[in-house]
XYZ file of C-alpha atoms in Angstrom:
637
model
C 23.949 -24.540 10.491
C 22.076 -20.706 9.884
C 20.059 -22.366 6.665
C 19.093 -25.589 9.967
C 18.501 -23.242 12.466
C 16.103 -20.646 10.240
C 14.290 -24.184 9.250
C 14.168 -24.955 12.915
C 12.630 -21.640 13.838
C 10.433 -21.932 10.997
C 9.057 -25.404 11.902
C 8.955 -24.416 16.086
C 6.496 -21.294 14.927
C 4.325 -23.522 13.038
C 3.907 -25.711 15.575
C 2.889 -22.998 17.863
C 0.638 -21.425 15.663
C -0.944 -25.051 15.660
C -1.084 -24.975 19.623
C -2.214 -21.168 19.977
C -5.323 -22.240 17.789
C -6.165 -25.717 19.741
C -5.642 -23.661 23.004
C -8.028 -20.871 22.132
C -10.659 -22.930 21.102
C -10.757 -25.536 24.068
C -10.827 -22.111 25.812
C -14.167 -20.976 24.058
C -15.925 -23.844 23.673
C -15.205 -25.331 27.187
C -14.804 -22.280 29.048
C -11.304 -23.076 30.068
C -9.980 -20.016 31.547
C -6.488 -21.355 32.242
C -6.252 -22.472 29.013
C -7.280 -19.653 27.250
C -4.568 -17.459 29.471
C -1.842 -19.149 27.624
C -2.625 -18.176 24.113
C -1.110 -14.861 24.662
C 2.134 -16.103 25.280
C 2.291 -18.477 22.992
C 1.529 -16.073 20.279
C 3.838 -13.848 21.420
C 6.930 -16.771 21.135
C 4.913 -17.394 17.819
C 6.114 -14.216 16.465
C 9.643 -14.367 17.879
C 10.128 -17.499 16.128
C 9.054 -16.211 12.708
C 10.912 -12.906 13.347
C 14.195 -15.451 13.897
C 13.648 -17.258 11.034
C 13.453 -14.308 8.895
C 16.847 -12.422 10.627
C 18.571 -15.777 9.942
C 17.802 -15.720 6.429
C 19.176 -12.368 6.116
C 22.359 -13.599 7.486
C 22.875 -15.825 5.011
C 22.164 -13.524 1.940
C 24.205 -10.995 4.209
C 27.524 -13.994 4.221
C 26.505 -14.807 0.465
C 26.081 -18.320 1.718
C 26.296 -20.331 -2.092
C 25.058 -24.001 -0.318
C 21.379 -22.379 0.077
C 19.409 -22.568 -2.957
C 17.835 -19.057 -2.391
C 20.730 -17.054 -1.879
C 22.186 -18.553 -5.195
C 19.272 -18.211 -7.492
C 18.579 -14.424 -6.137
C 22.249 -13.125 -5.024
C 26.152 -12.433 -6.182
C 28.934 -11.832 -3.734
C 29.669 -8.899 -5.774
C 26.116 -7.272 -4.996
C 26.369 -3.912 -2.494
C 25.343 -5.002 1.161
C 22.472 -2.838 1.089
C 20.720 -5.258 -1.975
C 22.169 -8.415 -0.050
C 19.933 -7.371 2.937
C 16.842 -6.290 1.201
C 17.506 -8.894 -1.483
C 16.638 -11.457 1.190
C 12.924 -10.790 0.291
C 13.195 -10.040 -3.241
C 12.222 -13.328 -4.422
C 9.302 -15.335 -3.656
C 9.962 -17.545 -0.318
C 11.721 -14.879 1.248
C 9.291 -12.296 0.659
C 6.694 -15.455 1.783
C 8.699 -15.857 5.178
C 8.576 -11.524 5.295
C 4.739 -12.263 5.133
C 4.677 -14.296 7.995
C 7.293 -12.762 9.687
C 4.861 -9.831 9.914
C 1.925 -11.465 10.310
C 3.559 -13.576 13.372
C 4.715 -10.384 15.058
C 1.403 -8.948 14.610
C -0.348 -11.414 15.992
C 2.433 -11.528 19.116
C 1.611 -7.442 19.139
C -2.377 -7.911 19.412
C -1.315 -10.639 22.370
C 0.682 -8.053 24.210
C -1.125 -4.392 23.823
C -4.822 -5.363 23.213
C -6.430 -5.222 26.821
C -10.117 -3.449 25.870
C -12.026 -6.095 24.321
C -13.224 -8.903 26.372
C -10.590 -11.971 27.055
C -12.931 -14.312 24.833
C -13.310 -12.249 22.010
C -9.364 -11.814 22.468
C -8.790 -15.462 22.482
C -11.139 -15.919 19.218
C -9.253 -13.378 17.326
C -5.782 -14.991 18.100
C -7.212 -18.317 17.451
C -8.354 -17.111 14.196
C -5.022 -15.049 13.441
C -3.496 -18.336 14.644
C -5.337 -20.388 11.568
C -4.245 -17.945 8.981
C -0.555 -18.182 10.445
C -0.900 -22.168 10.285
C -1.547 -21.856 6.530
C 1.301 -20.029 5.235
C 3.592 -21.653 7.314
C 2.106 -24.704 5.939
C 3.289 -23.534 2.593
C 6.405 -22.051 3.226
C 7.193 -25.220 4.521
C 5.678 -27.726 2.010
C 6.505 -25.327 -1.117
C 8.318 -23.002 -0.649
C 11.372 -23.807 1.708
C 13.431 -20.781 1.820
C 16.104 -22.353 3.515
C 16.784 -25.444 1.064
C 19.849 -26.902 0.508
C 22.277 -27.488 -2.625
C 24.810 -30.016 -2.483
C 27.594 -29.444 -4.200
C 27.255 -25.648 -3.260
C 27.291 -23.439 -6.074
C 30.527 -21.252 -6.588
C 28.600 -17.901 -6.968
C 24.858 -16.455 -7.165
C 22.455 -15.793 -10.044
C 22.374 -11.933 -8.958
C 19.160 -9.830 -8.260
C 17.220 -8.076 -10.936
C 18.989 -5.101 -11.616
C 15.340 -3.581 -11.299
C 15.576 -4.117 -7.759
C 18.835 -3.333 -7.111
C 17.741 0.003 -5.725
C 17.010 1.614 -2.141
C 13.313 1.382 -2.819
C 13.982 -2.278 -2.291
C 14.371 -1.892 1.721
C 11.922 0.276 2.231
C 8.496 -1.165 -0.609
C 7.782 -4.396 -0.041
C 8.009 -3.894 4.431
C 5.410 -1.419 4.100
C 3.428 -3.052 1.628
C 3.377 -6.209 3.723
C 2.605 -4.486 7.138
C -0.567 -3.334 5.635
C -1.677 -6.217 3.881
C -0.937 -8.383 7.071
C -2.135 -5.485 9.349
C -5.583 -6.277 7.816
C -5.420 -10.000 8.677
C -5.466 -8.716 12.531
C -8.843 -6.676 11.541
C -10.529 -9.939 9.660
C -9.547 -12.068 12.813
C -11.213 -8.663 14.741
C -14.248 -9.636 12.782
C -13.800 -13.898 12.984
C -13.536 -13.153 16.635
C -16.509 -10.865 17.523
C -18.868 -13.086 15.272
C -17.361 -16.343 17.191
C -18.370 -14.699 20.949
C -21.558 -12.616 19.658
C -19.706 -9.387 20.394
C -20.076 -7.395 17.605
C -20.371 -3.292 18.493
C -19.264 -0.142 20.196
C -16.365 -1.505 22.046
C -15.127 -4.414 19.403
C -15.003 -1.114 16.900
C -12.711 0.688 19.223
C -10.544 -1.554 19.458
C -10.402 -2.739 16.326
C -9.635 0.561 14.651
C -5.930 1.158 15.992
C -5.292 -1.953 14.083
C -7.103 -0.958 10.835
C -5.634 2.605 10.820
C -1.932 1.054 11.150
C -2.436 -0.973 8.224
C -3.965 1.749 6.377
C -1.242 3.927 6.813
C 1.448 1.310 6.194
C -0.630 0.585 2.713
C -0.287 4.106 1.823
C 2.924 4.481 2.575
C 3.351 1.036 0.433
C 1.688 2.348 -2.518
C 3.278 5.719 -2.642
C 6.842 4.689 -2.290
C 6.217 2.303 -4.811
C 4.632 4.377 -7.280
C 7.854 6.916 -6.968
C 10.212 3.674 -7.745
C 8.552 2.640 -10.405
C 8.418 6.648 -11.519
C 12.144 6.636 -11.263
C 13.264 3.318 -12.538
C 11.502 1.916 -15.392
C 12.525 5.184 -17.383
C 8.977 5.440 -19.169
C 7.760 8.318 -17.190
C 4.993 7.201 -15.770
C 4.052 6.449 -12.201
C 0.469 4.257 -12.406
C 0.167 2.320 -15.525
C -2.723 -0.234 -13.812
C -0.915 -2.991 -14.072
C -2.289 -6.065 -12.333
C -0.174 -5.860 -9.273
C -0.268 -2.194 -9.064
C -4.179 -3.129 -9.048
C -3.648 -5.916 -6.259
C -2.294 -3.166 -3.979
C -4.993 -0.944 -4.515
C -7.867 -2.887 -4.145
C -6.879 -3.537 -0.312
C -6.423 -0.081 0.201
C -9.827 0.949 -0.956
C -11.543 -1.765 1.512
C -9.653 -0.643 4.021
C -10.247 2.928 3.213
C -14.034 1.976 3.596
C -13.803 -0.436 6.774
C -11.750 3.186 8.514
C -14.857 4.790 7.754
C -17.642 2.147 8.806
C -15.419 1.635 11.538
C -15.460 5.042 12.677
C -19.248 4.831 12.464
C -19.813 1.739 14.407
C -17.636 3.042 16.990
C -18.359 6.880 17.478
C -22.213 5.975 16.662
C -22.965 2.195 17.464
C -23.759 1.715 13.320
C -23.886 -0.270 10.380
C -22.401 -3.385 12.596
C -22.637 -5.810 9.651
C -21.516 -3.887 7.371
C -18.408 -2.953 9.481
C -17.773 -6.857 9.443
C -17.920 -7.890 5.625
C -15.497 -5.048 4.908
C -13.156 -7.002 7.389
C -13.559 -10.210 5.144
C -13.513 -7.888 2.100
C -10.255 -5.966 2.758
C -8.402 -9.257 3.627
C -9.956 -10.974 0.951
C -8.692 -8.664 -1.084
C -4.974 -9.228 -0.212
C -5.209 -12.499 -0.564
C -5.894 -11.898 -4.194
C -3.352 -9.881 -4.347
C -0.687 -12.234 -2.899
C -2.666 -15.321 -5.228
C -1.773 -12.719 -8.270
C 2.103 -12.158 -7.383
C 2.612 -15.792 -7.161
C 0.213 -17.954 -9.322
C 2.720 -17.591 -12.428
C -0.528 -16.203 -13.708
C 1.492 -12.599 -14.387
C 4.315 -11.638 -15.890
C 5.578 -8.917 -13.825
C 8.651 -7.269 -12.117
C 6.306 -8.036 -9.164
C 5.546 -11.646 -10.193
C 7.866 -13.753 -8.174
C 6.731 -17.208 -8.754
C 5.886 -18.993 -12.040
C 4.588 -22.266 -9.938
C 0.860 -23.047 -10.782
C 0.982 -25.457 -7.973
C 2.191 -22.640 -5.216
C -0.775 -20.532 -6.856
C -2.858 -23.138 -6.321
C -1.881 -23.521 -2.830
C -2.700 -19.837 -2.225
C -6.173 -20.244 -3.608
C -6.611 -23.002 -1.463
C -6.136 -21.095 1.593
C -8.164 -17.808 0.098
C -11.079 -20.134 -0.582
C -10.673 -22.092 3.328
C -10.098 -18.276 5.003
C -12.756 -16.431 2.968
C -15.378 -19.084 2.625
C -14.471 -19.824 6.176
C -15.407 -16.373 7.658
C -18.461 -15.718 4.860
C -20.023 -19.169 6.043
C -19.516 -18.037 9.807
C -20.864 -14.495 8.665
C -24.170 -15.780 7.593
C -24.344 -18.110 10.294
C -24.260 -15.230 12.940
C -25.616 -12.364 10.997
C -28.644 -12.991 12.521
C -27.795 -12.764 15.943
C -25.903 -8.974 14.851
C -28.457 -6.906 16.632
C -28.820 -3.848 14.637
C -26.674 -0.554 15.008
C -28.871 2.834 15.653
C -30.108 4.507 12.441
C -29.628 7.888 11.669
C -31.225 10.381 8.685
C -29.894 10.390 5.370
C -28.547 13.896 5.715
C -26.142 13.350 8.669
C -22.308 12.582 8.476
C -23.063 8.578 9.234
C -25.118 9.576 5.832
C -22.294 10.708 4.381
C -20.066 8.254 5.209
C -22.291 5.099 3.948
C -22.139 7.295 0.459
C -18.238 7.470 0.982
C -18.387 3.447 1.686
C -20.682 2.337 -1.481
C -18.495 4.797 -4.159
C -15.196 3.112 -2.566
C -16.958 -0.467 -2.991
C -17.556 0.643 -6.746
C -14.985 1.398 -7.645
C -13.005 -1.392 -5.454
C -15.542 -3.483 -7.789
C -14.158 -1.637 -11.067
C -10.604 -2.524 -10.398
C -11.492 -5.689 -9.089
C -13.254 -6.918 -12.851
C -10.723 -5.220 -14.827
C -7.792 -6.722 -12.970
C -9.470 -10.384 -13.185
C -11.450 -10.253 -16.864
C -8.023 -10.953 -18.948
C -6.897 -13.429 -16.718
C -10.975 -15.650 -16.593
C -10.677 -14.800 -20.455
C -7.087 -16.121 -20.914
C -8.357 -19.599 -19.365
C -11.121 -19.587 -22.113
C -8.572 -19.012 -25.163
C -8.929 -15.317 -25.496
C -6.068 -13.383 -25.332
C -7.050 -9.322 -23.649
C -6.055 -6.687 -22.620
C -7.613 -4.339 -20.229
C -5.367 -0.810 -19.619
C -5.835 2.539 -18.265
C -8.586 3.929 -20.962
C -10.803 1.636 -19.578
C -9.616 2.248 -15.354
C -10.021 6.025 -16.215
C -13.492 5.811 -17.987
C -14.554 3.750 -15.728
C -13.072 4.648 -12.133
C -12.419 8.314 -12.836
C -15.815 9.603 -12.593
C -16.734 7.877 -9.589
C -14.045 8.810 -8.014
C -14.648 12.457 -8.322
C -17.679 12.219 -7.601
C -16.057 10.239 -4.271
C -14.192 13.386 -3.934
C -17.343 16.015 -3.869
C -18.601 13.295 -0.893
C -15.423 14.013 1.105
C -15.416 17.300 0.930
C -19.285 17.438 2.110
C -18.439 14.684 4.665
C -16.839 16.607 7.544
C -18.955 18.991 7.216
C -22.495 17.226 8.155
C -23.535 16.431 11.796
C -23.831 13.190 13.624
C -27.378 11.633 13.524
C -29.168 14.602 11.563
C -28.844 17.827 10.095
C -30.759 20.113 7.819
C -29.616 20.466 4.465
C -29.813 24.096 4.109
C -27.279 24.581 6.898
C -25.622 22.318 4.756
C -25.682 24.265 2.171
C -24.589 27.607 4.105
C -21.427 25.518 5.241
C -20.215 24.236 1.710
C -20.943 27.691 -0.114
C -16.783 28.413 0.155
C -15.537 25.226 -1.333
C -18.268 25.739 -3.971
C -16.997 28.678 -4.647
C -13.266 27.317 -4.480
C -14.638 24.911 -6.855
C -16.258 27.120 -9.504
C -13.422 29.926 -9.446
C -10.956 27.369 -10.481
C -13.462 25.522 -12.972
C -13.605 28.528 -14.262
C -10.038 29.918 -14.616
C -8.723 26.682 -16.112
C -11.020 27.262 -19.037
C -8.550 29.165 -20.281
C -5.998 26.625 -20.869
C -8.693 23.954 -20.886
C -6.208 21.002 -19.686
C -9.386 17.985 -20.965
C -12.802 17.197 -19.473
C -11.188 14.622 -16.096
C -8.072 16.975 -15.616
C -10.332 20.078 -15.314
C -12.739 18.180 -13.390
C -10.018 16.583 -11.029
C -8.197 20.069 -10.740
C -11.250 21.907 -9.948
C -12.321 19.640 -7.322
C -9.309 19.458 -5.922
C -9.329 23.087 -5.220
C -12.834 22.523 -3.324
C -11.514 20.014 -1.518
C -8.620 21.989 -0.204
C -10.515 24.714 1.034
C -13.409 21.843 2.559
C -10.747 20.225 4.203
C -9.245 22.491 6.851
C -13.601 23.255 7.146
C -13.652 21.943 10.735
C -11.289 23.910 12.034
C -13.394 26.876 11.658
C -14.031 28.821 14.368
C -12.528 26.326 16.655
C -9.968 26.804 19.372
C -6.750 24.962 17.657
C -5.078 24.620 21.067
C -8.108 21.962 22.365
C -9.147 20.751 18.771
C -8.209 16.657 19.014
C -5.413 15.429 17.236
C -7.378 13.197 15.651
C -9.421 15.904 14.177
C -6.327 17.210 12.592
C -5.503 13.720 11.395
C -8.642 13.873 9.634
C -7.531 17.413 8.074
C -4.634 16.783 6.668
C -5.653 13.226 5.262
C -8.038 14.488 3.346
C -5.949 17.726 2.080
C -3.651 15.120 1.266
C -6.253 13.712 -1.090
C -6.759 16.947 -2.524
C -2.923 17.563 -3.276
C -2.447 14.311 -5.057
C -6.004 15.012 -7.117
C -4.016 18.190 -8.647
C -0.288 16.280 -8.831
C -2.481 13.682 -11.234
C -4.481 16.430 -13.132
C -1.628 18.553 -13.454
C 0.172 15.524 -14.896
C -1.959 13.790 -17.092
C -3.302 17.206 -18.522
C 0.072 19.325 -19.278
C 2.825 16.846 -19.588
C 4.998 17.675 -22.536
C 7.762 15.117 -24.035
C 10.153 15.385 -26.448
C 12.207 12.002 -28.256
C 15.340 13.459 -30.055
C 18.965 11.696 -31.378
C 21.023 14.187 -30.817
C 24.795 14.792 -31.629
C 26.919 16.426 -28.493
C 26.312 19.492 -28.626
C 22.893 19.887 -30.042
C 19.819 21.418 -28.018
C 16.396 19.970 -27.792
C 13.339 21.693 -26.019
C 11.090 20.383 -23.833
C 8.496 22.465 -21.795
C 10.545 25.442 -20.368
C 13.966 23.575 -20.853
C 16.633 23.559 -23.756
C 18.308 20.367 -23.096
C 21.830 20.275 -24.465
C 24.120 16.854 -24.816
C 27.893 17.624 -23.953
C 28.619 14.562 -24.419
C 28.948 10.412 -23.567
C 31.531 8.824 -20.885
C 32.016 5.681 -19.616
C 31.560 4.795 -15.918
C 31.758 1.781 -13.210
C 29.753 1.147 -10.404
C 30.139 -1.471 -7.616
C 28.434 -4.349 -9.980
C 27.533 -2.668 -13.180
C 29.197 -0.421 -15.571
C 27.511 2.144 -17.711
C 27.637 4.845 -20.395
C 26.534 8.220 -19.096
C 25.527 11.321 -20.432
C 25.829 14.926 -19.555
C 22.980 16.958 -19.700
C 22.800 20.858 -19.162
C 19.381 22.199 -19.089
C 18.726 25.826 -19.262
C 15.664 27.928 -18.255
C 15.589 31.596 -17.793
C 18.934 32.285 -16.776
C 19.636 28.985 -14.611
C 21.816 25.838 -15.306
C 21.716 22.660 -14.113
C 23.508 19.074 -15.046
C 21.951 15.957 -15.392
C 23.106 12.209 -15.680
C 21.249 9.605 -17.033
C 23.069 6.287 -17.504
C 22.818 3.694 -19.828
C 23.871 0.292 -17.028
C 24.983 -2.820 -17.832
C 25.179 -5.503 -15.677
C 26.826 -9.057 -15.654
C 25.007 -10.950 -12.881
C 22.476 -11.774 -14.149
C 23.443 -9.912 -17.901
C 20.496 -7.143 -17.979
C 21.247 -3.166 -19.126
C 18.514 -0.709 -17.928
C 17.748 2.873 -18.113
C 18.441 5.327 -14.612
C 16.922 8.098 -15.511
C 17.829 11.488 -14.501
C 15.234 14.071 -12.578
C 15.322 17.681 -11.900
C 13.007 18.775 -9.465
C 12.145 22.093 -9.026
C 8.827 23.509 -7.118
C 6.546 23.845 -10.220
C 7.861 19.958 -11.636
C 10.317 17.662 -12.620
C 12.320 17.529 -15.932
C 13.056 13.790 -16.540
C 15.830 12.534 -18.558
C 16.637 9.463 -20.220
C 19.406 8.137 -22.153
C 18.509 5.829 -25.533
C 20.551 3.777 -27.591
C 22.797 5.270 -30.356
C 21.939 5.203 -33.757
C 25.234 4.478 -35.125
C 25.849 7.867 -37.092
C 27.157 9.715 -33.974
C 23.660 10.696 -32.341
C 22.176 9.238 -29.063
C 18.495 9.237 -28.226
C 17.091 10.955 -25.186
C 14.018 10.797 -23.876
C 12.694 14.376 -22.127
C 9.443 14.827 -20.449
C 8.400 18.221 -18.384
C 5.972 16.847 -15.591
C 3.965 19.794 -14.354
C 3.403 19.570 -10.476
C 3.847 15.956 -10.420
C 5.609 15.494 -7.345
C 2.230 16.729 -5.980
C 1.114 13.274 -6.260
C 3.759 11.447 -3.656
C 3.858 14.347 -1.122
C 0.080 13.869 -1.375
C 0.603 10.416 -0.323
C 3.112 11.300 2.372
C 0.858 14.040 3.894
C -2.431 11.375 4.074
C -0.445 8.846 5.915
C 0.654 11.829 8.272
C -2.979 12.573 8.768
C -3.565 8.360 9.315
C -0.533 8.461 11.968
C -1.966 11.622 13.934
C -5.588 10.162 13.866
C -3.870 6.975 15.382
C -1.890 8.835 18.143
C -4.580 11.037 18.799
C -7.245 8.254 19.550
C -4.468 6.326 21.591
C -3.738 8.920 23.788
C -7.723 9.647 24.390
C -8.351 6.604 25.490
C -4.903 6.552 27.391
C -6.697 9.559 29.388
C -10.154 7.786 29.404
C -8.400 4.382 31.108
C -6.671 6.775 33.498
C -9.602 8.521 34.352
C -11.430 5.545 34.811
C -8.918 4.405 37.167
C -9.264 6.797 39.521
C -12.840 7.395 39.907
């Protein structure tokens, strides 16, 4: 009765998703009051519903229930609990339901903690949050029922990919999907301001909570999932631009534009439009995303359905939601009074140069991720890979980099440029001193260029704290600092990478050494060993440098359900890098292949990531509590 019930649940939400959107527009259009009221309830049991379905569908992955089609296709009673849970949205509908899951409980969260923007702009963004809901439950339910029956049951599962058999699993795809979904609650932000004419000051404000927790949550996404896929595919790398790598990025650039305009239009009452099409833009842009993991249109680890008629679906509701909210963009734009100006040479200056770089290169990723799949339709078979994403992208995005690090440093409204100038003289000089000193190991034109910047935008970044008492400096403020010395840390974990990598492929007998880097890697020899659903041969690794030892393990796994082997490599990490390790085949005259890379400072790219969603969550807790104090205030005066 779990698979009935989660179907139940499913089918209750949907219905309410239908009522929440009839109630809040007889609420706007006829001025209903009492009917508007109830929208924030019903959203709220909305959300419950979804979050029941989902828990239920756990439970039956958790009991290894063999009568649900899912469970069988994506599970094995032999799996370790941990991959039954997570495996529950490993696959395409339960990932799907996950979607909604989070999109229901975010809607239910705007219903219960949004209480600055006016009730009728409230009740237009749940109505619109309510549409989007309506769609995927539509198809969840209509294509992709994650709770389907077989009859007989089966007598065990499929299994998991062994590629996601892996704690990464639990902790990826959540994140991810907050921040995707977390920017459907800033589009409906938008649908809703442009519905009731209230597009400005106030809207922003409370808007931006929203777009900074999905920002963070993206980040988050994208780093922990750049580390798995460091870890597990056993090439080495941790960006290769694949498609879906791409689909996660491009919503984190909006969105890394919309913080910004947002910012503006709140602090400064500007660039109002603007603020609004990167709403549409960053949700638009996980919509593509979620069209590209499930049009069949990829072959991916990522790619979970090979349906064209669920990819169709998906486009369907892209073009209804997009189209939607672009035809009711240029219907109001007119009545968008406009925002104050300001002078070129101000930090609203800076900022619109921070927003068009991020929309170039958003467009960049955007026509490289697309061309080989409009070319494929035509015949031509292409391939578009990083030489092109760095050509292109990289340079912008330095040049991105030298506008952050001036950004901070400008003044609302206007400011002269040769006080300018006096402020950014020490990160120039940061800049130039490093530029300088890497010429003598010249690491390539983009690593010195990335590494040398990075430097000035380390020293730019803690800038505003200058002179400053640090006890009364907003939290926010150090948000901002540490955000943006995040950028600069991951800037030099890439450089560092991409310019003095060294790797080493070797068959090796036990015994023999091999060098690579600082190492001498030494084989002592092969064993077997058995895990709780694989087995695996596993070697033993002693690397030396200077005096120190240390062991290593990578495996070779094998697993029966479903019959995959795979590489687990084996890391080292020590504070200047990582020495990764993987075990090849053997070549049948006693020697083994390993794989060694030294990785220079390369764990400076995900603590990079880690420190700029730190800065996102203090930013977010800072602006909470201010206007915690400004409500109280405003209570008792």
């Amino acid at each position: 009765m779990i698979a009935e019930a989660g179907l139940a649940a499913l089918w209750f939400a949907g219905a309410l998703a239908a009522l929440q959107l009839m109630m809040a527009a007889i609420g706007i259009a006829r001025g209903r009051e009492d009917v508007a009221a109830a929208v924030r309830p019903v959203a709220i049991v909305q959300g419950l519903l979804a979050l029941l379905a989902m828990a239920l569908l756990i439970e039956l992955f958790r009991d290894s229930d063999m009568s649900v089609k899912l469970v069988v296709e994506n599970s094995h009673s032999a799996k370790p609990w941990l991959y039954k849970f997570a495996g529950a949205w490993g696959n395409h509908e339960g990932s799907m339901l996950l979607w909604v899951t989070i999109l229901g409980l975010a809607g239910g969260a705007v219903a219960i903690f949004e209480r600055s923007l006016p009730e009728r702009t409230l009740t237009a963004t749940l109505g619109a949050q309510a549409t989007i809901a309506l769609g995927f439950y539509a198809f969840l339910l209509f294509s992709s029922n994650p709770f389907a029956r077989l009859n007989p049951a089966a007598a065990d599962g499929l299994g998991l990919n062994p590629l996601l058999q892996d704690p990464g699993l639990a902790f990826h795809p959540p994140t991810l999907y907050t921040g995707y979904v977390g920017l459907s609650v800033a589009f409906s932000f938008a649908v809703g301001a442009l519905v009731t004419r209230d597009v400005g000051p106030a809207f922003a404000k409370a808007m931006r909570p929203w777009v900074l927790i999905a920002w963070i949550f993206l980040t988050l996404g994208i780093t922990a999932g750049s580390y798995w896929a460091y870890y597990e595919l056993g090439w080495g790398g941790w960006w290769f631009w694949d498609p879906v790598e791409n689909a996660s990025l491009m919503p984190w650039l909006a969105a890394t534009a919309l913080l910004h305009s947002v910012t503006v239009l709140a602090t400064r009452d500007g660039l109002r439009a603007w603020t609004i099409m990167l709403a549409v833009v960053a949700f638009s842009m996980s919509m593509i995303g979620t069209f590209l993991v499930r049009s069949g249109i990829l072959t991916s680890v990522h790619a979970f359905a090979v349906d064209p008629e669920r990819g169709a679906f998906i486009l369907a509701l892209l073009a209804i939601y997009i189209g939607g909210a672009l035809a009711l963009f240029a219907a109001r734009i007119g009545t968008v009074r406009a925002g104050t100006t300001f002078d070129p040479v101000s930090r609203e200056g800076g900022l619109v140069a921070n927003n068009l770089l991020l929309s170039v290169i958003l467009g960049i990723v955007l026509i490289g991720t697309l061309y080989p799949i409009v070319a494929a339709s035509f015949g031509v078979q292409l391939s578009v890979g990083p030489p092109f994403f760095n050509k292109a992208a990289g340079p912008i995005a330095l040049l991105l980099v030298a506008v952050m690090a001036v950004g901070p440093l400008l003044r609302w409204r206007r400011d002269d440029a040769k006080a300018v100038l006096r402020r950014v003289m020490l990160p120039i000089g940061a800049t130039l001193a490093a530029a300088i000193a890497l010429l003598f190991v010249w690491p390539g034109v983009l690593p010195w260029a990335g590494l040398s910047l990075a430097a000035g935008l380390a020293v730019a970044s803690v800038a505003p704290l200058w002179k400053r008492n640090l006890k009364r400096t907003p939290l926010f403020t150090y948000g901002m600092v540490i955000a943006h010395f995040g950028i600069a840390v991951s800037l030099a974990g890439m450089a560092s990478d991409s310019a003095f990598t060294k790797e080493t492929l070797v068959a090796v007998r036990a015994g023999e050494p091999a060098r690579v880097g600082p190492y001498t890697v030494t084989l002592d020899g092969i064993s077997p060993v058995i895990g709780e659903n694989w087995s695996a041969l596993e070697a033993r690794l002693t690397a030396t440098r200077g005096g120190s030892e240390s062991i290593l393990r990578p495996q070779l796994r094998f697993f029966a359900n479903p019959p995959t082997s795979t590489n687990e490599s084996a890391i080292l990490t020590v504070l200047d890098g990582q020495l990764y390790t993987v075990l090849g085949q053997p070549d049948g005259q006693g020697r083994w292949q390993l794989r060694l890379w030294w990785k220079p400072f390369v764990t400076l790219i995900w603590f990079g990531g880690v420190l700029i969603a730190l800065g996102g969550m203090l930013s977010l807790i800072g602006r909470l509590l201010r206007e915690r104090r400004a409500a109280i205030r405003a209570e008792w005066a």
